[in-house]
Short mmCIF file of C-alpha atoms in Angstrom, two decimals:
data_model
loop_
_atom_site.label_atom_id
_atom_site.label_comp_id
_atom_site.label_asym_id
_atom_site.label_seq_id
_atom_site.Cartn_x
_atom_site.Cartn_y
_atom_site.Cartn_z
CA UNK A 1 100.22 107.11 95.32
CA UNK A 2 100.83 103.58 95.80
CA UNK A 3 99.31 100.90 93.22
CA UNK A 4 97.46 99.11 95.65
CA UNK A 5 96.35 99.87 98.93
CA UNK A 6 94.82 98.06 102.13
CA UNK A 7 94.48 99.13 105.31
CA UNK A 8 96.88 96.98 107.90
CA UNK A 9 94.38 97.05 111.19
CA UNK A 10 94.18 94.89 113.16
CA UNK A 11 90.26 94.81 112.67
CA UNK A 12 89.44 93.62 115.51
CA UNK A 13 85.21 91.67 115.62
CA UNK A 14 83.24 89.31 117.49
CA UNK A 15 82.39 85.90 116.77
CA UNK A 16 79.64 86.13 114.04
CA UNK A 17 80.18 89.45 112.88
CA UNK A 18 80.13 90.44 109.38
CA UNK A 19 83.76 91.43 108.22
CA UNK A 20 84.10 94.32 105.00
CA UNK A 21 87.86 94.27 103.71
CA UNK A 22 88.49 96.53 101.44
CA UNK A 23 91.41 97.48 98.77
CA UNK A 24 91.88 100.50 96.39
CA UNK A 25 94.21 100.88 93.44
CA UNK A 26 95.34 103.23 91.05
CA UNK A 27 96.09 101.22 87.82
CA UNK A 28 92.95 101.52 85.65
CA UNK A 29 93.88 99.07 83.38
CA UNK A 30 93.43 96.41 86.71
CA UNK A 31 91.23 93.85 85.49
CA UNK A 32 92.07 90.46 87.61
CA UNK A 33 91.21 90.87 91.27
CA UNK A 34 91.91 88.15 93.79
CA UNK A 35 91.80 87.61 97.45
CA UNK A 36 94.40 85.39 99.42
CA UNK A 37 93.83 84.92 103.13
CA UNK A 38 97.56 84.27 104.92
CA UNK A 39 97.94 82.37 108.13
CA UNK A 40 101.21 83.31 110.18
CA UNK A 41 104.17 82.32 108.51
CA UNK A 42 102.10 80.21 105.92
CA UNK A 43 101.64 80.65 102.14
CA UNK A 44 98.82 83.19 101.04
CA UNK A 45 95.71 81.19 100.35
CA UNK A 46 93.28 81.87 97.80
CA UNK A 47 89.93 82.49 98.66
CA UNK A 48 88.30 84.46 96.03
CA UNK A 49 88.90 85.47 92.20
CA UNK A 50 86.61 88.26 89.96
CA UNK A 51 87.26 89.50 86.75
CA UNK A 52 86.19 93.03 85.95
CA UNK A 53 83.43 94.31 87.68
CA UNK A 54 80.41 92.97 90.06
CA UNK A 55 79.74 90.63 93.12
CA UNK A 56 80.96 86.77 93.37
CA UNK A 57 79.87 84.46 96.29
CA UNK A 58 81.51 81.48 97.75
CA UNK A 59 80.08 80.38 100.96
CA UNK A 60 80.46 82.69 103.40
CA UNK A 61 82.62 84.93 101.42
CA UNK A 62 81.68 87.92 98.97
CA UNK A 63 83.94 89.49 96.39
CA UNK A 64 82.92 92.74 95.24
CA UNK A 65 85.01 94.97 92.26
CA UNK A 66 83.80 98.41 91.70
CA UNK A 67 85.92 99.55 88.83
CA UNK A 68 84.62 103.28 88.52
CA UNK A 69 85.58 103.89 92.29
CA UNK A 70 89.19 101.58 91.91
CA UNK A 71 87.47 100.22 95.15
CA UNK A 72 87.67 95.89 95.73
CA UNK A 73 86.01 94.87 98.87
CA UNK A 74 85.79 91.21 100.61
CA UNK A 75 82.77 90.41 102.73
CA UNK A 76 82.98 87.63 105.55
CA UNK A 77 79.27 86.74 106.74
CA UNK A 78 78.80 84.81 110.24
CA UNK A 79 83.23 85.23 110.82
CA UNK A 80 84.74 82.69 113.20
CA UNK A 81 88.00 82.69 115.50
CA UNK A 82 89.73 80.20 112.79
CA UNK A 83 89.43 83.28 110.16
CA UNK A 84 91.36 84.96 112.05
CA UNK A 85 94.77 86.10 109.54
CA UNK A 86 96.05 88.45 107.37
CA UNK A 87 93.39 88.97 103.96
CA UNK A 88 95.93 90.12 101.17
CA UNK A 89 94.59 91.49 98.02
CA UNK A 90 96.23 91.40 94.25
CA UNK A 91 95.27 92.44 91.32
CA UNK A 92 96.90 91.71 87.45
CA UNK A 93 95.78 92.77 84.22
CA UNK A 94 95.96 91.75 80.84
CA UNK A 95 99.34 91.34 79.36
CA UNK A 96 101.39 91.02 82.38
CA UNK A 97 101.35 87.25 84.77
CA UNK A 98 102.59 89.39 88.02
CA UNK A 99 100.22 90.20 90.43
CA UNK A 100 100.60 93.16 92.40
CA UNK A 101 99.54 92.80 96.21
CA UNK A 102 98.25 94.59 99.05
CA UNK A 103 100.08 95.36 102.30
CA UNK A 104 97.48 93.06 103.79
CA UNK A 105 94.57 93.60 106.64
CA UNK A 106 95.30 91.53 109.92
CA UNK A 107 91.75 90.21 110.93
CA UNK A 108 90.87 88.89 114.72
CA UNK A 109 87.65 87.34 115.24
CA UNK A 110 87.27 87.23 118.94
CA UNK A 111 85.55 83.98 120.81
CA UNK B 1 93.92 67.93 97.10
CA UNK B 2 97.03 68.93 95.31
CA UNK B 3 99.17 71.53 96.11
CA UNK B 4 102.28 73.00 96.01
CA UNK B 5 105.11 71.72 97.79
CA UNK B 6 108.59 73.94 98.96
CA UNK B 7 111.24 72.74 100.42
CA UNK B 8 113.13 73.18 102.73
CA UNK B 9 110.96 75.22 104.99
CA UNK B 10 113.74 77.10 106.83
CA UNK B 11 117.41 78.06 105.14
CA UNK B 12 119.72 79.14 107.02
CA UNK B 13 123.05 80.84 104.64
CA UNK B 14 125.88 83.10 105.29
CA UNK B 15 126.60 86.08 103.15
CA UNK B 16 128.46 85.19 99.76
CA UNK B 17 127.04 81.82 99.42
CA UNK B 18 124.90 80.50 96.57
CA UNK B 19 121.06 78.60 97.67
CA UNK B 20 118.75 76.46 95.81
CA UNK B 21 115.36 76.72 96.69
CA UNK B 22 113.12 74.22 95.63
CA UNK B 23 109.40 73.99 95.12
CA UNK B 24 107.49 71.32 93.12
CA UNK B 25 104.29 72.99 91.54
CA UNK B 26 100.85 71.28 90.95
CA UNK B 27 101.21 68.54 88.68
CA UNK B 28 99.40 69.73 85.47
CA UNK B 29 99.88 73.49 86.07
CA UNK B 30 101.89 75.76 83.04
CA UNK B 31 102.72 78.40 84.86
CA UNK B 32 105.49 79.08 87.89
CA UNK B 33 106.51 81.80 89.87
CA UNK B 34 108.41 82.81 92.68
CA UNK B 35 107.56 85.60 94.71
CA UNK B 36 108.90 87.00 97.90
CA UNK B 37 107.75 88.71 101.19
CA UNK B 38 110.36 90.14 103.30
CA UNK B 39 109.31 90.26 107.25
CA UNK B 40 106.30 93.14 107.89
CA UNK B 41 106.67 93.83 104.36
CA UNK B 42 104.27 93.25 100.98
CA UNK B 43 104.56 90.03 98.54
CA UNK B 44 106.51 90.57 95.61
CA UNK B 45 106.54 89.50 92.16
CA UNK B 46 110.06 88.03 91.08
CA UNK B 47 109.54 86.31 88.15
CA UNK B 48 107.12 83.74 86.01
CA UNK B 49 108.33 80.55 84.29
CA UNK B 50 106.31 79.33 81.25
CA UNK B 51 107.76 76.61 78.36
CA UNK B 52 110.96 76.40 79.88
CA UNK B 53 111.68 79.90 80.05
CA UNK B 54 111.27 83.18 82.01
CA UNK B 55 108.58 85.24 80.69
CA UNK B 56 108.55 87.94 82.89
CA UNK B 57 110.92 88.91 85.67
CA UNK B 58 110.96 92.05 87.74
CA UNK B 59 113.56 94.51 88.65
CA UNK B 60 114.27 92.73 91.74
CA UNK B 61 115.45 89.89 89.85
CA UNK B 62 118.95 90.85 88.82
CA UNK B 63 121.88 88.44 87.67
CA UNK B 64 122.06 87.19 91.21
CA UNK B 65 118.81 85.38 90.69
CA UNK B 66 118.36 82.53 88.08
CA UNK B 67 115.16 79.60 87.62
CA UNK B 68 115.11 76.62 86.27
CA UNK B 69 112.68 73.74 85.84
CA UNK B 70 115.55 70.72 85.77
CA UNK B 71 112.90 67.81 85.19
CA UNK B 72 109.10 67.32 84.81
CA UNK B 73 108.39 68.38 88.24
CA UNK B 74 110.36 70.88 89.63
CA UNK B 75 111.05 74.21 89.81
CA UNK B 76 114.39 75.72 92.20
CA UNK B 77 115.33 79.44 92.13
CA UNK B 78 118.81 79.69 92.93
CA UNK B 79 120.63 82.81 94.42
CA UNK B 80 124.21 83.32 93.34
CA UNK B 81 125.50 85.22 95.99
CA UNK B 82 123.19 85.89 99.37
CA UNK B 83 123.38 89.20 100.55
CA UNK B 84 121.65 90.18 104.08
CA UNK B 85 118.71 91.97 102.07
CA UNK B 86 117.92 88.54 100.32
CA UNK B 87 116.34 87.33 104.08
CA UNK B 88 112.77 86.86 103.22
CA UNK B 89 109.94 84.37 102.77
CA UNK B 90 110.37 82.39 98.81
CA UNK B 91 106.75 81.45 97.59
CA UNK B 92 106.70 79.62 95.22
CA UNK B 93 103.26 79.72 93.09
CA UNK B 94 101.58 78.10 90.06
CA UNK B 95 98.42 77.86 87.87
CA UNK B 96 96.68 76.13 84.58
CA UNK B 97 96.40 79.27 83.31
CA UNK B 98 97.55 82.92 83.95
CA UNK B 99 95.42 83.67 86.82
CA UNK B 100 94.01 81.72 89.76
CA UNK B 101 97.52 81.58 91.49
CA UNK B 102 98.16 78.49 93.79
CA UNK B 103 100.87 79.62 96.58
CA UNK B 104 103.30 77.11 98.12
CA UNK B 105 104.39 77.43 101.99
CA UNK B 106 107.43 78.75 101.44
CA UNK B 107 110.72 78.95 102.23
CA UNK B 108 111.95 81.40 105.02
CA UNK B 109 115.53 82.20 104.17
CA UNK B 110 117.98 83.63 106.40
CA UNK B 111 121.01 85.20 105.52
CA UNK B 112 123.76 86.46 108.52
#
């Protein structure tokens, strides 16, 4: 079983759709969960950061970390054409600065 | 806002020959890394960089691969000898702390 794991698409949605990303793990010990959002050919970008379990809100984004299911999830209210990319997730714990990422989820948001 | 800066954006190297890569992290950040993403493929940890010295590399980064912070604002990784399977995207990446990782643009390096 790979240590993380995220779903490549392309998820294709409309203009104004909500968007659910979502990333599972094996690694229990997982604590430091972060979501980058990577333009073609760019440098991942990071949108969101949790530690440990629950919800965190920025804008139009939602983090959620569900620790007993191993199951991270980002939510994109009201999604537009320009967030249109690749979402990669990561994850670190304690002990270690690497963080292990996600194959990455290519997202269109069609006009 | 600040951010980090790599340069150059494209190398282009033949097989056998040594590169410098070179990224200059956010100004009051303690932490550096270099990570890689090879075409279609996942990012990758390669190492981290804290008080002028590594403090945690992976198995990817064998004797070919060396860091080295040479003044107060950079950061280079240099490859010894480029093979074919070093072609890849470089990010370089840095933070205040341990988490909260700030990602460069990278470097896309090409080796024939």
């Amino acid at each position: 079983q790979k240590e993380v794991e995220q779903d490549p698409g392309p998820l294709s949605v409309p203009e104004g759709a909500i968007v659910s990303l979502n990333c599972t793990y094996s690694n229990s010990a997982f604590q430091y969960f972060m979501w980058y959002r990577q333009y073609s050919r760019k440098g991942p970008e990071l949108l969101m950061y949790t530690y440990s379990s629950g919800n965190k809100e920025d804008g139009r984004f939602t983090a959620q970390v569900d620790k007993s299911s191993k199951y991270i999830s980002l939510f994109i209210r009201d999604s537009q054409p320009s967030d249109s990319a690749t979402y990669l997730c990561a994850m670190s714990y304690s002990g270690t600065y690497k963080y292990i990422f996600g194959t990455g989820t290519r997202l269109k948001v069609l006009a | 806002e600040p951010e980090v800066t790599q340069t150059p954006s494209h190398q282009v190297t033949q097989m056998g020959q040594e590169v410098i890569l070179r990224c200059v992290p956010i100004s009051n950040h303690l932490y550096f890394y270099w990570y890689r993403q090879i075409l279609g493929q996942k990012v990758e940890f390669l190492v981290s960089f804290y008080n002028n010295e590594i403090s945690e590399k992976s198995e990817i980064f064998d004797d070919q691969f060396s860091v080295e912070r040479p003044d107060g604002s950079n950061f280079t990784l240099k490859i010894r000898s480029t093979k074919l399977e070093d072609s890849a995207m470089y990010f370089c990446a840095s933070t205040p702390d341990s988490w909260e990782q700030y990602f460069g643009p990278g470097t896309r390096l090409t080796v024939t």
